[in-house]
PDB file of C-alpha atoms in Angstrom:
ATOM      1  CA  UNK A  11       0.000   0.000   0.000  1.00 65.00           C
ATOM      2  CA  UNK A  12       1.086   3.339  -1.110  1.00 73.00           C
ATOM      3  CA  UNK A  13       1.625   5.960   1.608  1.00 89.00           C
ATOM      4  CA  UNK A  14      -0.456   8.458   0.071  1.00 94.00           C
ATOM      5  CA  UNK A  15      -2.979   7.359  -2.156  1.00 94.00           C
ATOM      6  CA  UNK A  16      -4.630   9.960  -4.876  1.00 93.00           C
ATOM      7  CA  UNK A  17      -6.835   9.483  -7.527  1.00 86.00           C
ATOM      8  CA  UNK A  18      -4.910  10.183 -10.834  1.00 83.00           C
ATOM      9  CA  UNK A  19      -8.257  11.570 -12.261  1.00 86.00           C
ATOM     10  CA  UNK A  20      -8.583  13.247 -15.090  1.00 92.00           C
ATOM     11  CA  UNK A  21     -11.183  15.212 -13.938  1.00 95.00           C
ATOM     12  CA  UNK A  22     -13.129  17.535 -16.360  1.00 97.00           C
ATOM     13  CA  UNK A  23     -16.354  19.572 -14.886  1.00 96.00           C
ATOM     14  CA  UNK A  24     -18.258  22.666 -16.582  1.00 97.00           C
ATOM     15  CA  UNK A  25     -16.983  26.281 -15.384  1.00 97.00           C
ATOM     16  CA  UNK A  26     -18.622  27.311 -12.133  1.00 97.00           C
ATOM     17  CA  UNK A  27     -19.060  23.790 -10.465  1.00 97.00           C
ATOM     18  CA  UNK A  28     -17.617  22.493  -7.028  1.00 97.00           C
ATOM     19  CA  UNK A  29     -14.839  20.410  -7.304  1.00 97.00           C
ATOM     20  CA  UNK A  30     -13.689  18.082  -4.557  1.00 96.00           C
ATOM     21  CA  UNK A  31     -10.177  16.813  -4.868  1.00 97.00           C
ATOM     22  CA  UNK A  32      -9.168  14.094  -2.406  1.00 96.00           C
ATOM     23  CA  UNK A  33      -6.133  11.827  -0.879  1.00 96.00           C
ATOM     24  CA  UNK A  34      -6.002   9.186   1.610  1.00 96.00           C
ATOM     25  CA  UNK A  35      -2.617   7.688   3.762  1.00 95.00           C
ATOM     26  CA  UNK A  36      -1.548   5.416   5.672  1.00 93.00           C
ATOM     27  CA  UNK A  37       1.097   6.235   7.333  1.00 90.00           C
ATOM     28  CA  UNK A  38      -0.181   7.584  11.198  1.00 89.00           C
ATOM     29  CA  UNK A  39       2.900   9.826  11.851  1.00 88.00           C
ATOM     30  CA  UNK A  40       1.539  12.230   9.416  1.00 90.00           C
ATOM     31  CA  UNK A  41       0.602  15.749  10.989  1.00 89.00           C
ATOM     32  CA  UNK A  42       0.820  18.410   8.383  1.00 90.00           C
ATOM     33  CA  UNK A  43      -1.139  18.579   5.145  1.00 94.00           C
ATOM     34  CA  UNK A  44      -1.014  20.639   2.030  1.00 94.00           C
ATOM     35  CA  UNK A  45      -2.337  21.238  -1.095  1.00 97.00           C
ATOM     36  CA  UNK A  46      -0.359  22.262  -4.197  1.00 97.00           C
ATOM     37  CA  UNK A  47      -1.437  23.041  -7.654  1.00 97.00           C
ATOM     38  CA  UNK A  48       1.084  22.276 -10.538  1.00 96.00           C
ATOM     39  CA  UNK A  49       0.790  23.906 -14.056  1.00 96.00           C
ATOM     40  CA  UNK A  50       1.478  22.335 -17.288  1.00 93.00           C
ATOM     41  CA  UNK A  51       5.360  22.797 -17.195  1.00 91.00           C
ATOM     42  CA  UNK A  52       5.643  24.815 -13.869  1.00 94.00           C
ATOM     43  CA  UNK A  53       6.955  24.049 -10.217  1.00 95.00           C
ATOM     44  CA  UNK A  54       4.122  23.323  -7.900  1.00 96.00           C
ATOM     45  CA  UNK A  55       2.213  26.176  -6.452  1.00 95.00           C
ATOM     46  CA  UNK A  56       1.164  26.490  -2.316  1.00 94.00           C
ATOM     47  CA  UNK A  57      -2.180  26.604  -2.405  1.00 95.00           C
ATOM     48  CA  UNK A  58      -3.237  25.803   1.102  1.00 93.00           C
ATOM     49  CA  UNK A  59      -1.211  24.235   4.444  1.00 91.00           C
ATOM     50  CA  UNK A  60      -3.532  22.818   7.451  1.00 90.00           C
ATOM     51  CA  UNK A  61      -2.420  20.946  10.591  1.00 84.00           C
ATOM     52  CA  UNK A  62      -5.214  20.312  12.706  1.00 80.00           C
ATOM     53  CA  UNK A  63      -8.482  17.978  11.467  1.00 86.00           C
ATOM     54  CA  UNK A  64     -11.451  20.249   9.993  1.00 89.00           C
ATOM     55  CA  UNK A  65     -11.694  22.996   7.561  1.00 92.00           C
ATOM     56  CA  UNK A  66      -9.680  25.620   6.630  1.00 93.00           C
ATOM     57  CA  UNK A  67     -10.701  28.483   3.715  1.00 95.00           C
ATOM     58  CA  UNK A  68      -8.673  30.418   1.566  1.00 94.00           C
ATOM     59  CA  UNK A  69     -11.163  32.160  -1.108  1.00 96.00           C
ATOM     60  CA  UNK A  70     -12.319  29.566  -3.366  1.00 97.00           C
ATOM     61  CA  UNK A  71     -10.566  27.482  -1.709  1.00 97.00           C
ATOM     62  CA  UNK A  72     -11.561  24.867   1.171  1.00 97.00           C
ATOM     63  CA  UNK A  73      -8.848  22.308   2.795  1.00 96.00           C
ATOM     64  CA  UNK A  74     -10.747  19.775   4.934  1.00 96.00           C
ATOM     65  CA  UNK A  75      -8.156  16.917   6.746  1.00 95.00           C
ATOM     66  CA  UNK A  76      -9.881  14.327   8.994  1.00 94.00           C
ATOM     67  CA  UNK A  77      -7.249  12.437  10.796  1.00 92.00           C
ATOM     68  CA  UNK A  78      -9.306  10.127  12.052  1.00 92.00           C
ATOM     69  CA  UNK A  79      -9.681   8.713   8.586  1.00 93.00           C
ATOM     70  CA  UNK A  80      -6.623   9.561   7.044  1.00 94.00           C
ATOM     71  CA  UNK A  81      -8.577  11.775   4.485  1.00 94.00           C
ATOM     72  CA  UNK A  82      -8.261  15.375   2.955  1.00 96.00           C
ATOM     73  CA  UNK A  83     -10.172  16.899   0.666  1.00 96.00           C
ATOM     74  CA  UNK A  84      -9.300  20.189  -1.842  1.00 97.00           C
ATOM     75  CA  UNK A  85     -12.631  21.976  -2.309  1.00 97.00           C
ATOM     76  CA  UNK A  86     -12.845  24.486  -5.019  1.00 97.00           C
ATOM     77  CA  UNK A  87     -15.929  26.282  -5.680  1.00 97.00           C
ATOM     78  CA  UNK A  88     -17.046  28.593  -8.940  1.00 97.00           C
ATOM     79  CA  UNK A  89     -14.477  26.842 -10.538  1.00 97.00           C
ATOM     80  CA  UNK A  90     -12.649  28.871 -13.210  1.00 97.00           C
ATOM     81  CA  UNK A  91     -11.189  27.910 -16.108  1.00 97.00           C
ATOM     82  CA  UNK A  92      -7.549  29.100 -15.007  1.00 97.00           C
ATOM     83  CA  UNK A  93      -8.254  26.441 -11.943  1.00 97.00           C
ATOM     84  CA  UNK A  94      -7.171  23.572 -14.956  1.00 97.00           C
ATOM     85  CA  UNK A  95      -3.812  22.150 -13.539  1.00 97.00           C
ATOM     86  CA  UNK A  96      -2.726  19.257 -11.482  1.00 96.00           C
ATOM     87  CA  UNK A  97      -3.389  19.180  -8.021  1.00 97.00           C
ATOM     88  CA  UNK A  98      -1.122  17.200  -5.581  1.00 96.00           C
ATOM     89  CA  UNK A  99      -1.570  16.534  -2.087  1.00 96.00           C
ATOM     90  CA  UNK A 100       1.580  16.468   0.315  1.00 95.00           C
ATOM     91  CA  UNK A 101       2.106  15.876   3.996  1.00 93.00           C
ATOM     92  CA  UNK A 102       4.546  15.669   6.655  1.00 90.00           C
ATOM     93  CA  UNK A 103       5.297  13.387   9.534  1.00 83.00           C
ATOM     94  CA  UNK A 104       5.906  15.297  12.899  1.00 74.00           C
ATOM     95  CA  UNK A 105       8.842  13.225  13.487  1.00 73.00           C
ATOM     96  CA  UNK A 106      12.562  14.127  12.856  1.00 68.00           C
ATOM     97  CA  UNK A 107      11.578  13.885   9.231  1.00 71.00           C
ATOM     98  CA  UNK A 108       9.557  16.784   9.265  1.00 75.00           C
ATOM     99  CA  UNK A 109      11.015  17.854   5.927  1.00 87.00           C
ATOM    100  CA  UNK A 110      10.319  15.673   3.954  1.00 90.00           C
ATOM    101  CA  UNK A 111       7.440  16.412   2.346  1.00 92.00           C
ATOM    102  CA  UNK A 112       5.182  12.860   0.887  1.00 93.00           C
ATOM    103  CA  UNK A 113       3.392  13.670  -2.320  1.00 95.00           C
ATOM    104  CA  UNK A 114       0.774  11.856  -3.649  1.00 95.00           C
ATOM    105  CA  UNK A 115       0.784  11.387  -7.502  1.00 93.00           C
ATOM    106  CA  UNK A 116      -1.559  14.172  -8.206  1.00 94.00           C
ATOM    107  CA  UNK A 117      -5.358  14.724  -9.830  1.00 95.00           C
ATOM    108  CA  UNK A 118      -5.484  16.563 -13.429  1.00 95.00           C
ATOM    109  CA  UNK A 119      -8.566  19.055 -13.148  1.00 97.00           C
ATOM    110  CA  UNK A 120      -9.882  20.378 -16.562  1.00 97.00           C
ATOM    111  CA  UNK A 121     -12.474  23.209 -16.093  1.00 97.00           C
ATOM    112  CA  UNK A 122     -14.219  23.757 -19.411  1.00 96.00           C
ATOM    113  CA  UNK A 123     -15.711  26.951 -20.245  1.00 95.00           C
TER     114      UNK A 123
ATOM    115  CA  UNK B 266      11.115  37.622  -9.222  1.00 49.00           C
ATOM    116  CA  UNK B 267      11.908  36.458  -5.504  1.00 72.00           C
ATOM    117  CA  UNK B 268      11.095  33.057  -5.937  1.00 93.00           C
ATOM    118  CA  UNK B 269      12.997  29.942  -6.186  1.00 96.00           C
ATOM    119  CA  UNK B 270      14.964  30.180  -9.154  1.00 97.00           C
ATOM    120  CA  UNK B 271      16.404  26.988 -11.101  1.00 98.00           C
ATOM    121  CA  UNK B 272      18.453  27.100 -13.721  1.00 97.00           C
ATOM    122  CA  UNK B 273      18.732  25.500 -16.551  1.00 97.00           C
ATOM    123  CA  UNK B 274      14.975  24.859 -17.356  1.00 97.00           C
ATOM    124  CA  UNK B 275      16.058  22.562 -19.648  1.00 97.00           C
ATOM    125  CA  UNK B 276      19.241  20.308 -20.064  1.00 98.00           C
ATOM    126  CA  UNK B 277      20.256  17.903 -22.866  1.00 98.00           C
ATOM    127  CA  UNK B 278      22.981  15.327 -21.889  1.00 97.00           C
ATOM    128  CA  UNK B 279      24.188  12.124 -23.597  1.00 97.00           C
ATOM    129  CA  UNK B 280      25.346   9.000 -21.593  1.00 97.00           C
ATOM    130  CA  UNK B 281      27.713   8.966 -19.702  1.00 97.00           C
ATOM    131  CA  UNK B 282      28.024  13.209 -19.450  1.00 98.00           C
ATOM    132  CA  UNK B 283      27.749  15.026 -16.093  1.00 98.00           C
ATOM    133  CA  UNK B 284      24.560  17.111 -15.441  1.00 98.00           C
ATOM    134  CA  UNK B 285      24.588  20.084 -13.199  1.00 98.00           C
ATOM    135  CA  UNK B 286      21.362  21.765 -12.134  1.00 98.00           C
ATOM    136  CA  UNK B 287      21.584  25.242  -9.621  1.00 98.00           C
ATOM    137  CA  UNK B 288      19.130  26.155  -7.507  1.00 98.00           C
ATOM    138  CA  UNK B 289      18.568  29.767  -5.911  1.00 97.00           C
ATOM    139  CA  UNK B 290      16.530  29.661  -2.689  1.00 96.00           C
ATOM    140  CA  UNK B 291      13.911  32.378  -2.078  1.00 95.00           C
ATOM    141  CA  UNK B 292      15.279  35.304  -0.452  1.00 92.00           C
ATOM    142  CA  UNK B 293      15.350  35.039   3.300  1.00 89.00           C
ATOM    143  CA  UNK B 294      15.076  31.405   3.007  1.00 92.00           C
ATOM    144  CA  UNK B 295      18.285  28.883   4.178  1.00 92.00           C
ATOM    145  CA  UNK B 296      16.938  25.323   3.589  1.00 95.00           C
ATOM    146  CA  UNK B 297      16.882  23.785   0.302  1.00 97.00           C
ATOM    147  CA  UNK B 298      15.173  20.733  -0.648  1.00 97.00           C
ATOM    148  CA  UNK B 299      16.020  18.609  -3.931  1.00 98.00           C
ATOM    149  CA  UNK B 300      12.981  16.199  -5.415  1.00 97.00           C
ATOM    150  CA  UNK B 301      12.675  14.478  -8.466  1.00 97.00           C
ATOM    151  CA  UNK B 302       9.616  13.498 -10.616  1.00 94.00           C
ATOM    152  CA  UNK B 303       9.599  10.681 -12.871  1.00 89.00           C
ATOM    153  CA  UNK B 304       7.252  10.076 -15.445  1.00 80.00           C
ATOM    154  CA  UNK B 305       4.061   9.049 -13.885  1.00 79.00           C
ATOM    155  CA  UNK B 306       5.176   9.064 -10.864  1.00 83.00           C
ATOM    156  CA  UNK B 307       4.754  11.679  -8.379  1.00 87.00           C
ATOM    157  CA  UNK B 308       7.355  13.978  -6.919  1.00 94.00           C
ATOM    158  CA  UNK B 309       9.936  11.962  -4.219  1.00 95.00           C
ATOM    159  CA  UNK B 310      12.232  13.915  -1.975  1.00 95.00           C
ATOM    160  CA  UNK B 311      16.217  13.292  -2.448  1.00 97.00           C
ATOM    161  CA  UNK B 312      17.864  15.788  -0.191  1.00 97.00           C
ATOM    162  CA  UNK B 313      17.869  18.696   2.033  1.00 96.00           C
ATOM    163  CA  UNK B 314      20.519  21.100   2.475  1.00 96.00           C
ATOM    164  CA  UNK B 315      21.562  24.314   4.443  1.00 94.00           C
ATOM    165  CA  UNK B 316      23.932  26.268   4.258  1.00 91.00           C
ATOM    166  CA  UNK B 317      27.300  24.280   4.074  1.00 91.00           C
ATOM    167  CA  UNK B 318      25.576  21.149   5.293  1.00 94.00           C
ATOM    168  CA  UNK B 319      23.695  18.618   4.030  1.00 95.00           C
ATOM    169  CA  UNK B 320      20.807  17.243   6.574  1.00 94.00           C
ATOM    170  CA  UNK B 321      19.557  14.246   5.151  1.00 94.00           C
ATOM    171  CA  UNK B 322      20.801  12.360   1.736  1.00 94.00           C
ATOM    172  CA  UNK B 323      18.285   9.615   2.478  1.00 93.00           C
ATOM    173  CA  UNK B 324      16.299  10.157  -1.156  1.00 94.00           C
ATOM    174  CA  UNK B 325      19.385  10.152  -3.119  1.00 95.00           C
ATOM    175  CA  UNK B 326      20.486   7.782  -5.073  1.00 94.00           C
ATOM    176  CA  UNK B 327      23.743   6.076  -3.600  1.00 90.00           C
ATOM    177  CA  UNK B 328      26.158   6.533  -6.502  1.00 94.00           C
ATOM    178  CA  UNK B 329      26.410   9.108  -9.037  1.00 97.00           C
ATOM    179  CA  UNK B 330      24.562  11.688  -7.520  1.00 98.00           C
ATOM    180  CA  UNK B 331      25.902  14.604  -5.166  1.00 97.00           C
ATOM    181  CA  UNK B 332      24.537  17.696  -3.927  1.00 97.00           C
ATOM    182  CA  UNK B 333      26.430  20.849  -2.447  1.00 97.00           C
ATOM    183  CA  UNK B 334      24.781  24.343  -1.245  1.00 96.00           C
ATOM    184  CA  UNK B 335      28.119  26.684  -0.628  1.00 94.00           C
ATOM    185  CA  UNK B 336      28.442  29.554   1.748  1.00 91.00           C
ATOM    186  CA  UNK B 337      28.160  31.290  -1.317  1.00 91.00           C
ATOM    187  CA  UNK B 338      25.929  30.730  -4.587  1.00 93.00           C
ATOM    188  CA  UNK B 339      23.285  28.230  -5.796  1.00 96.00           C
ATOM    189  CA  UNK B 340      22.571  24.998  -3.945  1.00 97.00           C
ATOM    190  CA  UNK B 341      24.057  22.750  -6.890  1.00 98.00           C
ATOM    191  CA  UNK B 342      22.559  19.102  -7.749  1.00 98.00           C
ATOM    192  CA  UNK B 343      25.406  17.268  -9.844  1.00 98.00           C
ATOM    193  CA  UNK B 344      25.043  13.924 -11.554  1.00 98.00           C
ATOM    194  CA  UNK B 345      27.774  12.042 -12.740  1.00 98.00           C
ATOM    195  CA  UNK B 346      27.606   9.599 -15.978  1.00 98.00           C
ATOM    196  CA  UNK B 347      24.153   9.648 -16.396  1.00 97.00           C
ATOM    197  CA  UNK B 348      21.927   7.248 -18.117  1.00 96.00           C
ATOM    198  CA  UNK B 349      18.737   7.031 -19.850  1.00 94.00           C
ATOM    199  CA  UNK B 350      16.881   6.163 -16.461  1.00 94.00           C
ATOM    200  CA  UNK B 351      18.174  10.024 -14.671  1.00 96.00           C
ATOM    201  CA  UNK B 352      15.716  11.337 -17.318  1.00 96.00           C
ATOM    202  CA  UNK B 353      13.022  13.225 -14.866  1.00 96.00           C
ATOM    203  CA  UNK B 354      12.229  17.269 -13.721  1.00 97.00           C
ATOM    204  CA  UNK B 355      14.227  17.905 -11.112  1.00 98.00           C
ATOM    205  CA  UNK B 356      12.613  20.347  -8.767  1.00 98.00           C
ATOM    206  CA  UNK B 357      14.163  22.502  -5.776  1.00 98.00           C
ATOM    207  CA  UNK B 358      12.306  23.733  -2.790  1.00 97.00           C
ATOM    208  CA  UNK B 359      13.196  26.323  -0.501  1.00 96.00           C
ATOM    209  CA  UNK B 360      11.860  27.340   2.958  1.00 93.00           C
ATOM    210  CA  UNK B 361      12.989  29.924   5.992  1.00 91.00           C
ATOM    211  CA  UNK B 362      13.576  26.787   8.266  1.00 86.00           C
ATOM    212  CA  UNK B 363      12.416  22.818   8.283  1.00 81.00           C
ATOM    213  CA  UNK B 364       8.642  23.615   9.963  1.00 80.00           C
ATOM    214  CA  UNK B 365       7.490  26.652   7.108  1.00 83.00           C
ATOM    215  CA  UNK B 366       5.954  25.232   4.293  1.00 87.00           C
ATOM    216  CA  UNK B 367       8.184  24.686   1.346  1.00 92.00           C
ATOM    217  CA  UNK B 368       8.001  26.699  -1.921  1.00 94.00           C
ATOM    218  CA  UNK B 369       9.418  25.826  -5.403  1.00 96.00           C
ATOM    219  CA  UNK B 370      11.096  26.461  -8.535  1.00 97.00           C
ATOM    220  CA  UNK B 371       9.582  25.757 -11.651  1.00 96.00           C
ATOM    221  CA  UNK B 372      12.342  22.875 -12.039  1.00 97.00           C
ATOM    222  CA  UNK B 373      14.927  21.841 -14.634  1.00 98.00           C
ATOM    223  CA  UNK B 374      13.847  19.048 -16.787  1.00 97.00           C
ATOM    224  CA  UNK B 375      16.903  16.733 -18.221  1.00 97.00           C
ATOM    225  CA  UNK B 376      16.577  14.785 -20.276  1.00 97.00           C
ATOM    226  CA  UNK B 377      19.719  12.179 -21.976  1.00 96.00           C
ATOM    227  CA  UNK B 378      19.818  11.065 -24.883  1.00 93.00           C
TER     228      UNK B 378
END
């Protein structure tokens, strides 16, 4: 089993729809969670950084982490077609390793006009 | 631009050259982080520096790979007679210390012919 398991997608939805963006892990030690957005032929992007289970908002933007489930979820709503990238989830154990960022493998949103 | 800057974007090698990617941290910032992303795979950490020291090699491939961040200049990732299989974006991270959320260039993709 994969530490950090995210669905490769690609996802395509209409402009102006919710879109829920998700990863799951296995790997207990895990404390701090974020959420990075990756361009076609660009470094990844810091969208959003949470440590503690529940929601967090940014604008558009909604970071949910339950820990007791190993789960977080990206929210994005009014999606725009500039929100069309690859979205990859990343966490951090809180361990002496607390570098070392995990990424999962990432989800390939398409937001069509 | 203060961001991470990495340099070259791209980089064309044949077997059995040396590669050298340079990274320049964010301003302010004194921790570098190498990663590497493979085709269909998703990004895996190889190092982290600071300044003069390198904190954890753990990612790196044992031979042919090195990594150096001076007093002065670029954090440098060098590899050494590579082959077909080095072929992957290379991406460096910076961040003001090892707890603040890492941000990134917009990475050097090698490829060798």
């Amino acid at each position: 089993q994969k530490e950090v398991e995210q669905d490769p997608g690609p996802l395509s939805v209409p402009e102006g729809a919710i879109v829920s963006l998700n990863c799951t892990y296995s790997n207990s030690a895990f404390q701090y969670f974020m959420w990075y957005r990756q361009y076609s032929r660009k470094g990844p992007e810091l969208l959003m950084y949470t440590y503690s289970s529940g929601n967090k908002e940014d604008g558009r933007f909604t970071a949910q982490v339950d820990k007791s489930s190993k789960y977080i979820s990206l929210f994005i709503r009014d999606s725009q077609p500039s929100d069309s990238a690859t979205y990859l989830c990343a966490m951090v154990d809180s361990g002496g390793s607390n570098y070392k960022l995990t990424f999962g493998k990432g989800t390939l949103l398409t937001v069509n006009p | 631009n203060a961001g991470v800057m990495q340099n070259p974007r791209h980089l064309v090698r044949r077997r059995g050259q040396e590669a050298r990617l340079r990274c320049s941290p964010m301003k302010g910032h004194s921790h570098v982080y190498w990663y590497r992303q493979l085709p269909e795979e998703g990004l895996k950490f190889m190092v982290y520096l600071q300044k003069e020291n390198i904190i954890d090699e753990s990612g790196m491939p044992k031979e042919r790979f090195s990594a150096e961040f001076p007093k002065e200049g670029p954090s440098i990732l060098r590899i050494q007679q590579v082959v077909r299989g080095d072929s992957a974006a290379y991406f460096c991270a910076s961040s003001q210390d090892s707890y603040q959320p890492q941000h990134f260039g917009d990475g050097t993709r090698l490829s060798i012919l």
